[in-house]
Coordinates of C-alpha atoms in Angstrom, one line a residue:
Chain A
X51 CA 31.9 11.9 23.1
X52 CA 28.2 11.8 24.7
X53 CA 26.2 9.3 25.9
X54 CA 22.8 10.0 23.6
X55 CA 18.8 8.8 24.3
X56 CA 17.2 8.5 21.3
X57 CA 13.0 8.8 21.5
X58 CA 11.2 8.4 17.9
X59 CA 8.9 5.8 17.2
X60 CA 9.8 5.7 13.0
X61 CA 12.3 2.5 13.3
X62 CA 14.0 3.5 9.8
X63 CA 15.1 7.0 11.3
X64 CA 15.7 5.9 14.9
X65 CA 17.8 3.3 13.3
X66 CA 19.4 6.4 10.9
X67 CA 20.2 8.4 13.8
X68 CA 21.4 5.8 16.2
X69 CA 23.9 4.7 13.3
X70 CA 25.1 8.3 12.1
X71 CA 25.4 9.1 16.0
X72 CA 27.2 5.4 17.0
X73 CA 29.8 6.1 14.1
X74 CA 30.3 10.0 14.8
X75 CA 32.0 8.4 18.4
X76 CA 28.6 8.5 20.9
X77 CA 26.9 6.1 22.4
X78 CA 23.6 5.9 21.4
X79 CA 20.7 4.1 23.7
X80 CA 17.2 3.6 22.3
X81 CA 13.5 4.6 23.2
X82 CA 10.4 3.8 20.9
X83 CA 8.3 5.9 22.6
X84 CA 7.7 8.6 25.1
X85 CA 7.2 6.4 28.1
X86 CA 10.3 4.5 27.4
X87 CA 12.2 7.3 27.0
X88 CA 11.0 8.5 30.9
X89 CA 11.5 5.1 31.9
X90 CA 15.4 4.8 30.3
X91 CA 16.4 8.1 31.4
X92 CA 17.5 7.9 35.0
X93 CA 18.9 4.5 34.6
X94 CA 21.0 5.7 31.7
X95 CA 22.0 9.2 32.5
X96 CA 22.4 10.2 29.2
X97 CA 24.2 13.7 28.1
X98 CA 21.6 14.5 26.2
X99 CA 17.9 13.2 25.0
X100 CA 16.8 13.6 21.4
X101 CA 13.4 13.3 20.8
X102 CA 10.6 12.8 18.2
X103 CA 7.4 15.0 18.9
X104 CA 4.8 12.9 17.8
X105 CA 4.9 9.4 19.1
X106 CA 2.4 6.5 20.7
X107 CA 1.6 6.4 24.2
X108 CA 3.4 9.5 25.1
X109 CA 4.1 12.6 23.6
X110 CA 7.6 14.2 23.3
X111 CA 6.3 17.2 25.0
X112 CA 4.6 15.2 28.0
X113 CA 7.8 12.9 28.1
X114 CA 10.0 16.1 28.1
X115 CA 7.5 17.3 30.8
X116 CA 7.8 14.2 32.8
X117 CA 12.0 14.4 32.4
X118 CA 12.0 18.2 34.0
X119 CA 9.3 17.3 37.0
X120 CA 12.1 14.3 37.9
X121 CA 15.4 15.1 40.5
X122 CA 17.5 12.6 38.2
X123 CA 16.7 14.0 35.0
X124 CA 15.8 17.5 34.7
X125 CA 19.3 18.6 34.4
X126 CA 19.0 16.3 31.1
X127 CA 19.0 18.8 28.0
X128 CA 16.0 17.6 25.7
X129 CA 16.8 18.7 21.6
X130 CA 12.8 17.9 20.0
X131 CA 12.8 16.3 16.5
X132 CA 10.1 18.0 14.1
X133 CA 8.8 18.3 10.8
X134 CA 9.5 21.5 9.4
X135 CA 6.6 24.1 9.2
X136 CA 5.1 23.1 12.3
X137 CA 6.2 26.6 14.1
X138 CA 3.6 26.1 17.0
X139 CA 5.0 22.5 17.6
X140 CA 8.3 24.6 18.4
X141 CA 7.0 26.3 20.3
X142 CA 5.3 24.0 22.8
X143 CA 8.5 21.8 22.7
X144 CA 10.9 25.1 24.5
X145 CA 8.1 25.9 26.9
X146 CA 8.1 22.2 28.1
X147 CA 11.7 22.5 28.5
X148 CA 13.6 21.8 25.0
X149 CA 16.8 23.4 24.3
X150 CA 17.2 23.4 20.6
X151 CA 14.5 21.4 18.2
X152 CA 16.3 20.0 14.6
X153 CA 14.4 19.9 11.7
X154 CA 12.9 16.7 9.9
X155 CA 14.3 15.4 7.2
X156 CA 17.3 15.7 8.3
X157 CA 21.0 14.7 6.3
X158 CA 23.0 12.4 8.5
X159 CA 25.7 14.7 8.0
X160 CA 23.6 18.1 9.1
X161 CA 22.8 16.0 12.1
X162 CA 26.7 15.1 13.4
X163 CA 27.1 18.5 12.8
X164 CA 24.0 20.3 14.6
X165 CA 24.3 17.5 17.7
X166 CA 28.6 18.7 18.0
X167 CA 27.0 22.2 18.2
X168 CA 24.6 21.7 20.8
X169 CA 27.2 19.4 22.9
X170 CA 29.6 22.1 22.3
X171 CA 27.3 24.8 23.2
X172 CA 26.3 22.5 26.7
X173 CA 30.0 22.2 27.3
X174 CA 29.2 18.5 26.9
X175 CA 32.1 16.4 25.2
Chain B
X29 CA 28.1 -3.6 16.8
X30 CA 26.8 -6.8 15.0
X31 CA 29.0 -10.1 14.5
X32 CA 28.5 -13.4 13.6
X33 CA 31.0 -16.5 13.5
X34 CA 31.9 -18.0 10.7
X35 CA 33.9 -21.2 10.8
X36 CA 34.5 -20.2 14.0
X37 CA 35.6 -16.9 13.8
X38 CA 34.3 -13.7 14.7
X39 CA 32.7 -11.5 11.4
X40 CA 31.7 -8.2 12.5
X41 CA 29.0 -6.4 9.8
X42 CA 27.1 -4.0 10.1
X43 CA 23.6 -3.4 8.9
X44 CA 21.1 -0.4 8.1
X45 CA 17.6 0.3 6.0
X46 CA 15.0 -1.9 5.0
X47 CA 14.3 -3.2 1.3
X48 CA 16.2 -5.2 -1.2
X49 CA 19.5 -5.8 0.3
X50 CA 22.7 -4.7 -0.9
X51 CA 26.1 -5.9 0.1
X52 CA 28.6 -4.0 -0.2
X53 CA 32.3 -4.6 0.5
X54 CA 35.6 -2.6 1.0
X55 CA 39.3 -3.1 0.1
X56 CA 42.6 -3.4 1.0
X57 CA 43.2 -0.6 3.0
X58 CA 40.3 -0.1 5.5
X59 CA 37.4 -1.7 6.6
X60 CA 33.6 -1.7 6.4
X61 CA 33.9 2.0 7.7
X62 CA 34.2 4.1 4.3
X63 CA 30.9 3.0 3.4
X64 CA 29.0 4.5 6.4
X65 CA 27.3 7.3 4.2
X66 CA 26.5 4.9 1.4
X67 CA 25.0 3.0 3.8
X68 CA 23.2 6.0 5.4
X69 CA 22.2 7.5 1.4
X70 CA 20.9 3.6 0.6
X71 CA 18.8 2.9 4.2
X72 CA 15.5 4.3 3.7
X73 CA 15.4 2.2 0.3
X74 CA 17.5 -0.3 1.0
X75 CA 18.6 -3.1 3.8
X76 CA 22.1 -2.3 2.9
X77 CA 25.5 -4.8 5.2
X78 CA 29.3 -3.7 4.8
X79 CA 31.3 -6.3 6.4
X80 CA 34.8 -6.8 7.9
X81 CA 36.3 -9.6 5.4
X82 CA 39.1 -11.7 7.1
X83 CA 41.7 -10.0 8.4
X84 CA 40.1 -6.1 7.9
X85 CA 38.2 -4.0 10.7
X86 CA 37.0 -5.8 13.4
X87 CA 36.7 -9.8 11.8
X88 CA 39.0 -12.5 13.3
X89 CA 42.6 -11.4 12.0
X90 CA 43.6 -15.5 10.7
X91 CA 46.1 -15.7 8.1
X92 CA 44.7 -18.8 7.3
X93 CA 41.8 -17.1 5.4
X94 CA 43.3 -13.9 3.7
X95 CA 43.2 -15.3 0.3
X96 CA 40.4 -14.5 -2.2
X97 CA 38.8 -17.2 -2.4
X98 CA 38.5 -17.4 1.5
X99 CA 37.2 -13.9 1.3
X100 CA 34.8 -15.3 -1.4
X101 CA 33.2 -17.9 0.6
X102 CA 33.0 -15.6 3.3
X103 CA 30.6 -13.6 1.4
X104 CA 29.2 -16.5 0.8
X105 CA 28.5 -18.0 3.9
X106 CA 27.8 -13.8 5.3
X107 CA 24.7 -13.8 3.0
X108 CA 23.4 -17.6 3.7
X109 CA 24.3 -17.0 7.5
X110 CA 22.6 -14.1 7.9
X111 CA 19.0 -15.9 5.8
X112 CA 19.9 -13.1 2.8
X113 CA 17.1 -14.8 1.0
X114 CA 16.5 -12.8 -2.5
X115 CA 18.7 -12.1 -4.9
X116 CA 21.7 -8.9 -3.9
X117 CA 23.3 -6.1 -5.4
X118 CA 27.0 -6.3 -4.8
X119 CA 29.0 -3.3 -4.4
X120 CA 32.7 -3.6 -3.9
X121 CA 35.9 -1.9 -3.7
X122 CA 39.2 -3.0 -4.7
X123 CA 39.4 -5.9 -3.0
X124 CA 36.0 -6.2 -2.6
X125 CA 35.4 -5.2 -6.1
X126 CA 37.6 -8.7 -6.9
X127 CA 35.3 -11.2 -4.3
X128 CA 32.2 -9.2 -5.7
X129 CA 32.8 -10.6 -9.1
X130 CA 33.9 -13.5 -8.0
X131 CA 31.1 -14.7 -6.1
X132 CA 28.7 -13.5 -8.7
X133 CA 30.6 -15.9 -11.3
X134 CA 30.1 -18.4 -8.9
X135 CA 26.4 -17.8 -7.6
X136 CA 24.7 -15.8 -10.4
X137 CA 21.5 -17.1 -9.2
X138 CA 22.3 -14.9 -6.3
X139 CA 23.6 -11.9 -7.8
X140 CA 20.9 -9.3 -9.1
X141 CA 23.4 -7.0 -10.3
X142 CA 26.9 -5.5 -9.5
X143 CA 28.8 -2.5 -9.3
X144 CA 32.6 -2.6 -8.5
X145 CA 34.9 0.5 -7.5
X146 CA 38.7 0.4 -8.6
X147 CA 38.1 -3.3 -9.3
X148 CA 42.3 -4.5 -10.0
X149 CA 41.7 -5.0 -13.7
X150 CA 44.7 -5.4 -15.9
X151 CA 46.1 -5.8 -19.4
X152 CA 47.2 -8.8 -20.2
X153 CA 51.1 -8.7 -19.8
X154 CA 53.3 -9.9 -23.1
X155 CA 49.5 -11.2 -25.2
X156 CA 48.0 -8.0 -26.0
X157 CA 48.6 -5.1 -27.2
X158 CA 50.0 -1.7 -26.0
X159 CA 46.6 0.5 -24.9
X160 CA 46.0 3.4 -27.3
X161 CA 48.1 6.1 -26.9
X162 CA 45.8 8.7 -24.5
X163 CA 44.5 11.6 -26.8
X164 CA 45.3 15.4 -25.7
X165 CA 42.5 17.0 -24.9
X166 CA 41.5 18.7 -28.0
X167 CA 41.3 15.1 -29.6
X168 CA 39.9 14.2 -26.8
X169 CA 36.5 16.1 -27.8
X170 CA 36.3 14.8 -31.2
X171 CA 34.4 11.2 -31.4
X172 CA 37.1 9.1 -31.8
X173 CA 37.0 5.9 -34.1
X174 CA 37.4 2.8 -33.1
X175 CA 38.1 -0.1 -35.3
X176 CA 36.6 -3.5 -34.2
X177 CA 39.2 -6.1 -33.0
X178 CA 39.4 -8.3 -36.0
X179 CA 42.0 -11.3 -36.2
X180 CA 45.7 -9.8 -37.2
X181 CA 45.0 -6.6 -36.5
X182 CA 48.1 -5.6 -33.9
X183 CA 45.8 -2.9 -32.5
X184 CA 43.8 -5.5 -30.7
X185 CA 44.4 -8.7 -31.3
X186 CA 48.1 -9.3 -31.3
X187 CA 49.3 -13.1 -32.0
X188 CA 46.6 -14.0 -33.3
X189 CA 46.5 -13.8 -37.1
X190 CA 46.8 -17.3 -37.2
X191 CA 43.3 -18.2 -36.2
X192 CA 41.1 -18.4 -38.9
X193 CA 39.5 -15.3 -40.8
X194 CA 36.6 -16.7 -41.0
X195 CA 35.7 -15.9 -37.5
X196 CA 37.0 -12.6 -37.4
X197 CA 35.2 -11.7 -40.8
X198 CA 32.1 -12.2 -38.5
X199 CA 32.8 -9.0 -36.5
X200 CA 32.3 -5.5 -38.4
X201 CA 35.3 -3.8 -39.9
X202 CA 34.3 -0.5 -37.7
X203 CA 32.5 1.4 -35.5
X204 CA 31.9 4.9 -34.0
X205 CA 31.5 5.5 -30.4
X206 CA 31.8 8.8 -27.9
X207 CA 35.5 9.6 -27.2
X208 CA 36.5 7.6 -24.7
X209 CA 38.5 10.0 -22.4
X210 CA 36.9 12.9 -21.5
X211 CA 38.8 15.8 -19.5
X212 CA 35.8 17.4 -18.2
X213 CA 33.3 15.1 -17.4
X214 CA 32.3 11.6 -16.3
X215 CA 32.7 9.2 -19.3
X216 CA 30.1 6.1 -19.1
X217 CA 32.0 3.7 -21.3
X218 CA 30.0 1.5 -23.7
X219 CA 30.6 -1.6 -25.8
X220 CA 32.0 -0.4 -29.0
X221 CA 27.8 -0.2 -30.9
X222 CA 27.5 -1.8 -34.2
X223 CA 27.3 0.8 -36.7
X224 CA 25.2 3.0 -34.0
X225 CA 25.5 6.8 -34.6
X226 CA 27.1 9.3 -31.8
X227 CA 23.9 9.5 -30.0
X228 CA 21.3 7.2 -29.1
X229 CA 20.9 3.7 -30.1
X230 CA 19.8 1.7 -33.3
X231 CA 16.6 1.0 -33.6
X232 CA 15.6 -2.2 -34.3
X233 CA 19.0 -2.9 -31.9
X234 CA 21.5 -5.5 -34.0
X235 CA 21.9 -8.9 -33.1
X236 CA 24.8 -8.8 -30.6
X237 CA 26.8 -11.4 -30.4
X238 CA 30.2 -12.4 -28.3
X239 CA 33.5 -11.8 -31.1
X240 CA 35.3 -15.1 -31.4
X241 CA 38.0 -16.0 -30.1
X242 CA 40.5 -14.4 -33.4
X243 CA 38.6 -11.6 -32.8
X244 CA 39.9 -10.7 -29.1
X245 CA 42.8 -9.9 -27.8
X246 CA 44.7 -13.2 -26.8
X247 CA 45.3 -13.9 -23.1
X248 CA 48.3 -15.6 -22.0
X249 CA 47.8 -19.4 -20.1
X250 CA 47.2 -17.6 -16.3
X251 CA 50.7 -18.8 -14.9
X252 CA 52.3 -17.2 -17.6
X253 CA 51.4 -13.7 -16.5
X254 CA 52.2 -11.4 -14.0
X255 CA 50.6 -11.1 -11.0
X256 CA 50.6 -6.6 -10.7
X257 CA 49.5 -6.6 -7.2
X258 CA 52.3 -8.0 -5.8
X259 CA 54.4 -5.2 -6.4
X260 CA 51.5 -2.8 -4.5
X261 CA 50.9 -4.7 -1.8
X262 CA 53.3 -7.1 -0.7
X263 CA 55.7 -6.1 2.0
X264 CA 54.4 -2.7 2.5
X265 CA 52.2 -1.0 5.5
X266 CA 48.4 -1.0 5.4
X267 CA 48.9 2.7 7.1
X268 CA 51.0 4.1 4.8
X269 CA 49.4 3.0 1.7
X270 CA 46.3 4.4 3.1
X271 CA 48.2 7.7 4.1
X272 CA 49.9 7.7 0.1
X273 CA 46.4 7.4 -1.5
X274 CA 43.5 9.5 0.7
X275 CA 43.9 12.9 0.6
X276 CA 44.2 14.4 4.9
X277 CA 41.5 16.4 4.9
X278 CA 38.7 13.5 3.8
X279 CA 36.0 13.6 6.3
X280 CA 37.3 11.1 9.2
X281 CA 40.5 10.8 7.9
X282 CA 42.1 9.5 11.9
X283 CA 39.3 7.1 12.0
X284 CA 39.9 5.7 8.9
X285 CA 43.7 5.7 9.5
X286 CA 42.7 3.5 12.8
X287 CA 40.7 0.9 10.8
X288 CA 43.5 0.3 8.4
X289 CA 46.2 -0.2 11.7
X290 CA 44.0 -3.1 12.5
X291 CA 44.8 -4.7 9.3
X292 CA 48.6 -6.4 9.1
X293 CA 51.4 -5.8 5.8
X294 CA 51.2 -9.7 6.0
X295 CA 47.5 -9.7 5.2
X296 CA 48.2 -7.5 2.3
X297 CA 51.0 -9.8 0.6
X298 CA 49.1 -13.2 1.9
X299 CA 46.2 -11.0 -0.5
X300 CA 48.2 -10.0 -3.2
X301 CA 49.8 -13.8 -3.9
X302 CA 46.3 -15.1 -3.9
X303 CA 45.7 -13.3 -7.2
X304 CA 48.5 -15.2 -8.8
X305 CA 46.9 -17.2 -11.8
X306 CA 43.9 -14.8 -11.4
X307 CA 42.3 -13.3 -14.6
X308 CA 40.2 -10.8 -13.2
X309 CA 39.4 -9.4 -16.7
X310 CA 38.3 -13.0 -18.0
X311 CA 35.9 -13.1 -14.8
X312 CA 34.1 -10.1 -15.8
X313 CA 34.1 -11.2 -19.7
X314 CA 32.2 -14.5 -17.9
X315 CA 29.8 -12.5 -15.8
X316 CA 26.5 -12.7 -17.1
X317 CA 24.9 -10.4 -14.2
X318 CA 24.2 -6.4 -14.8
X319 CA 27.9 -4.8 -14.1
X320 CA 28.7 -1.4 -13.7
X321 CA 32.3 -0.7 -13.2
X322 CA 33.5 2.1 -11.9
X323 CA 37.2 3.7 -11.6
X324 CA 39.0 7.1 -10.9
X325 CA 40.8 8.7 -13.8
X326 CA 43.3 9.9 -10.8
X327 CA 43.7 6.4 -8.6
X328 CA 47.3 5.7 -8.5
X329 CA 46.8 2.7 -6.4
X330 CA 44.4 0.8 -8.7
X331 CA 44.4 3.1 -12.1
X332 CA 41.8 2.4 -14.7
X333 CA 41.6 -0.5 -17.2
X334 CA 43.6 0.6 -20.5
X335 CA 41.3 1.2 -22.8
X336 CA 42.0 -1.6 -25.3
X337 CA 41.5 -3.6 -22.0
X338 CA 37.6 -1.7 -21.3
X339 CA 37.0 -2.2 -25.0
X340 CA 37.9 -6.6 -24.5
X341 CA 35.7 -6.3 -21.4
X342 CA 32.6 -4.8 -22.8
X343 CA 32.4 -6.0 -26.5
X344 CA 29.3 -7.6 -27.1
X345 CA 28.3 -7.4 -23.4
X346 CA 24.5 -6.3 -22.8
X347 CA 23.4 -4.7 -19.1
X348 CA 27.0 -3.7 -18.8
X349 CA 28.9 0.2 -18.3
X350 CA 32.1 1.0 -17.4
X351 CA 32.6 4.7 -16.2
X352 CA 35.4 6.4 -15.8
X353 CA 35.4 9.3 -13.4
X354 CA 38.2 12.4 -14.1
X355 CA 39.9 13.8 -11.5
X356 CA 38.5 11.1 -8.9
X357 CA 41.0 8.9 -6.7
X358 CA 40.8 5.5 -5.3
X359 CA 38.2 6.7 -2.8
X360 CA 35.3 8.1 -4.5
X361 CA 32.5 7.3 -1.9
X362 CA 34.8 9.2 0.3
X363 CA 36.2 12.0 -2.0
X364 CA 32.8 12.3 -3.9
X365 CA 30.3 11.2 -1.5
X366 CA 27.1 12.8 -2.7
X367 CA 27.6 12.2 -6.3
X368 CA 28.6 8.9 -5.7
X369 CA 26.1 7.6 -3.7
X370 CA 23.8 9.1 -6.5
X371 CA 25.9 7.0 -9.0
X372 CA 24.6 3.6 -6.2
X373 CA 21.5 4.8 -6.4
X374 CA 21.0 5.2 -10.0
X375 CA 22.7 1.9 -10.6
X376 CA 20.3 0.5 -8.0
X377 CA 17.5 1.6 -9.4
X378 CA 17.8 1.8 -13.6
X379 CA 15.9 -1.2 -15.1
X380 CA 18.5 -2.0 -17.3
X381 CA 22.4 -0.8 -16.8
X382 CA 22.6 0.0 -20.6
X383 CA 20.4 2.4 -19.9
X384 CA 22.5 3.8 -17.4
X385 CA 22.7 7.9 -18.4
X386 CA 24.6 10.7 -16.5
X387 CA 22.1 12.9 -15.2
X388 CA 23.1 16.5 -15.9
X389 CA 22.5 17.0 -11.7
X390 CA 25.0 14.2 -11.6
X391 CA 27.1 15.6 -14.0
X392 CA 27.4 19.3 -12.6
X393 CA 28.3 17.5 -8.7
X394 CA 31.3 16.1 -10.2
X395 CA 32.9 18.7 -12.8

């Protein structure tokens, strides 16, 4: 199981993902923004970083940015959160270095299932 | 991982969603962790807990507190811990479907509505009468008549012909209601209607009133029966039981199978003698809050009320539905999830649970 970073500033789904993650078997550690996200990630060393796109203070794309200009965290795979039909967002999120981007709204399910994917795909877990 | 103490021992919950809050509360063989999608289906609506009652999951494991009314006034003391401050809707299972009806006899106040899930109702053992022998299924799709219980009448009230017939004169002779087994679709069981037709409901809606005493089945004084659970759960492994009664390949089937290690056979018979003297079915005759119960046509652990037995529970009882659920087991959050959180959700949010329909999108998820 991986260690997870969770950015999105929507408490009701960071709360949703961090429980459907946390009882899938990862452990799940918490960011309300973009700027805490760049601030927990070298501490934390997660396996992987999930993150909103639009968010306060910082962006997920300038936090992502941030995470891949870093030694101790641009090895960290970044999977961006969006609303569907916002093609251009995706693809803004791969250029700043984003390995997958998930669809919003999401079932909890869908998401166990797409985040064992990407893990598996990252030989991670 | 949240916990609190209570009475000095550790209570692990857990919590999601914002809104009204719901409680909801497993059985005997897990813990809080088959309600994880419910919980997930309820969050962005509701602030939904699931908590580890003594001696389940993760709470403190003392044998001192495995009885149901210790696991009642854990609820109890769960919701005024934790500042619970409106009104709840209680949602329990088995076990939990027992301290759910319990605590909302004993805090109605508290109690905005319930829904219980293989809730261990029985017949009355030696006072009533045999259920109705089950129809085949081509009687089962013609409405089926039922006769209202009236004083003498071995059918339902059994030993008591010499009350007098002046109260059972008060109930009508008969009435017509859906059949009550279906084999192909979820039955929603209602109160026996006065003269109501097949469908719909009268309109202006008859006076309603609780039968007397002649008119319903006699109970026995509560020592005299039978306690049923002990022959379930007394002297047998949590694990096995668990392994007997959910299918292998239900989503998180190991996990569920580690839970239910945590909990001892001890805590199971220490459970099960608790119910001695208990008349489950009297408690939900008493409740007075919105009830929904619900039960799997195929649970061989906790099988469905007879239904001379659903008939005694609902007569005369407003905001109230019983539904059956074919080919369902004891677990149907975990067999059924999406329909069954659907089944919450609707209960959740109908006005009034008489009212309580099967959608057709409901319907077609669990033919």
């Amino acid at each position: 199981m991986a260690k997870i970073l969770i950015a999105e500033d929507e408490r009701d789904i960071r709360d949703l993902i961090e429980f459907t993650l946390k009882y899938a078997g990862h452990e799940v550690y918490k960011a309300g923004n973009g700027a805490e996200a760049v601030e927990l990630a070298p501490g934390v060393q997660p396996d992987l970083i999930m993150m909103d796109v639009r968010m306060p203070k910082m962006t997920g794309y300038e936090a992502c940015r941030r995470l891949k200009e870093m030694d101790e965290t641009r090895h960290i795979p970044v999977v961006f959160l969006s609303a569907k039909g916002q093609d251009v967002e995706m693809q803004t999120g791969m250029e700043a270095g984003a390995v997958e981007y998930i669809l919003k709204p999401f079932a909890p399910d869908e998401l166990t299932r797409r985040v064992a994917e990407i893990l598996r795909q990252l030989g991670i877990g | 991982m949240s916990a609190i103490t209570i009475e000095n021992d550790l209570v692990h919950y857990e919590v999601l969603g914002r809104g009204r809050p719901v409680i909801l509360v497993h059985g005997w063989l897990s813990s809080w962790r088959y309600w994880i999608t419910t919980m997930q289906q309820l969050s962005m609506k509701y602030r939904t807990y699931a908590l580890d009652l003594w001696g389940y999951g993760d709470s403190s494991k003392d044998t001192q507190r495995l009885g149901l009314d210790a696991q009642v006034k854990l609820v109890d003391d769960f919701i005024e811990k934790l500042g619970i401050g409106k009104k709840v809707a209680m949602v329990g299972h088995a076990l939990g479907a027992a301290v759910a009806i319990r605590y909302a006899l004993q805090k109605p106040e508290r109690v905005a509505r319930l829904m219980t899930i293989s809730a261990p109702l029985f017949e009355h053992q030696g006072g009533s009468a045999p259920a109705p022998a089950r129809p085949t299924p081509a009687e089962a799709a013609a409405p089926t008549i039922l006769k209202r219980p009236e004083a003498g009448d071995a059918s339902t009230a059994p030993g008591d012909s010499a009350k007098p017939a002046q109260d059972a004169a008060e109930a009508p002779e008969t009435t017509v209601t859906r059949s009550l087994w279906s084999h192909d679709s979820p039955t929603i069981l209602r109160r026996p209607p006065l003269d109501i037709p097949l469908t719909g409901r009268p309109s202006p809606a008859p006076e309603v009133r609780l039968p007397s005493a002649a008119a319903l089945p006699s109970v026995p004084a509560p020592d005299a029966r039978p306690n049923p659970l002990l022959e379930r759960l007394t002297n047998v492994e949590p694990r096995q039981l668990l392994e007997k009664h959910l299918p292998k390949d239900t989503p998180d089937f190991d996990k569920l199978m580690t839970e239910v290690s945590k909990t001892s056979a001890r805590a199971l018979s220490v459970s099960a003698a608790s119910f001695d003297g208990v008349d489950l079915a009297e408690d939900v005759r008493r409740l007075i809050s919105p009830t929904l119960l619900v039960h799997g046509e195929k649970d061989a652990f906790m099988p469905p009320p007879s239904e001379n037995l659903i008939n005694y529970l609902s007569y005369g009882k407003d905001n109230f539905r019983c539904v059956v659920w074919p080919e369902v087991n004891h677990f149907p959050m975990l067999s059924e999830p999406a329909a069954f959180q659907r089944l919450v959700m609707d209960f959740l949010e109908i006005a009034d649970v008489d009212e309580l329909e099967l959608k057709e999108r409901w319907v077609r998820k669990v033919r």
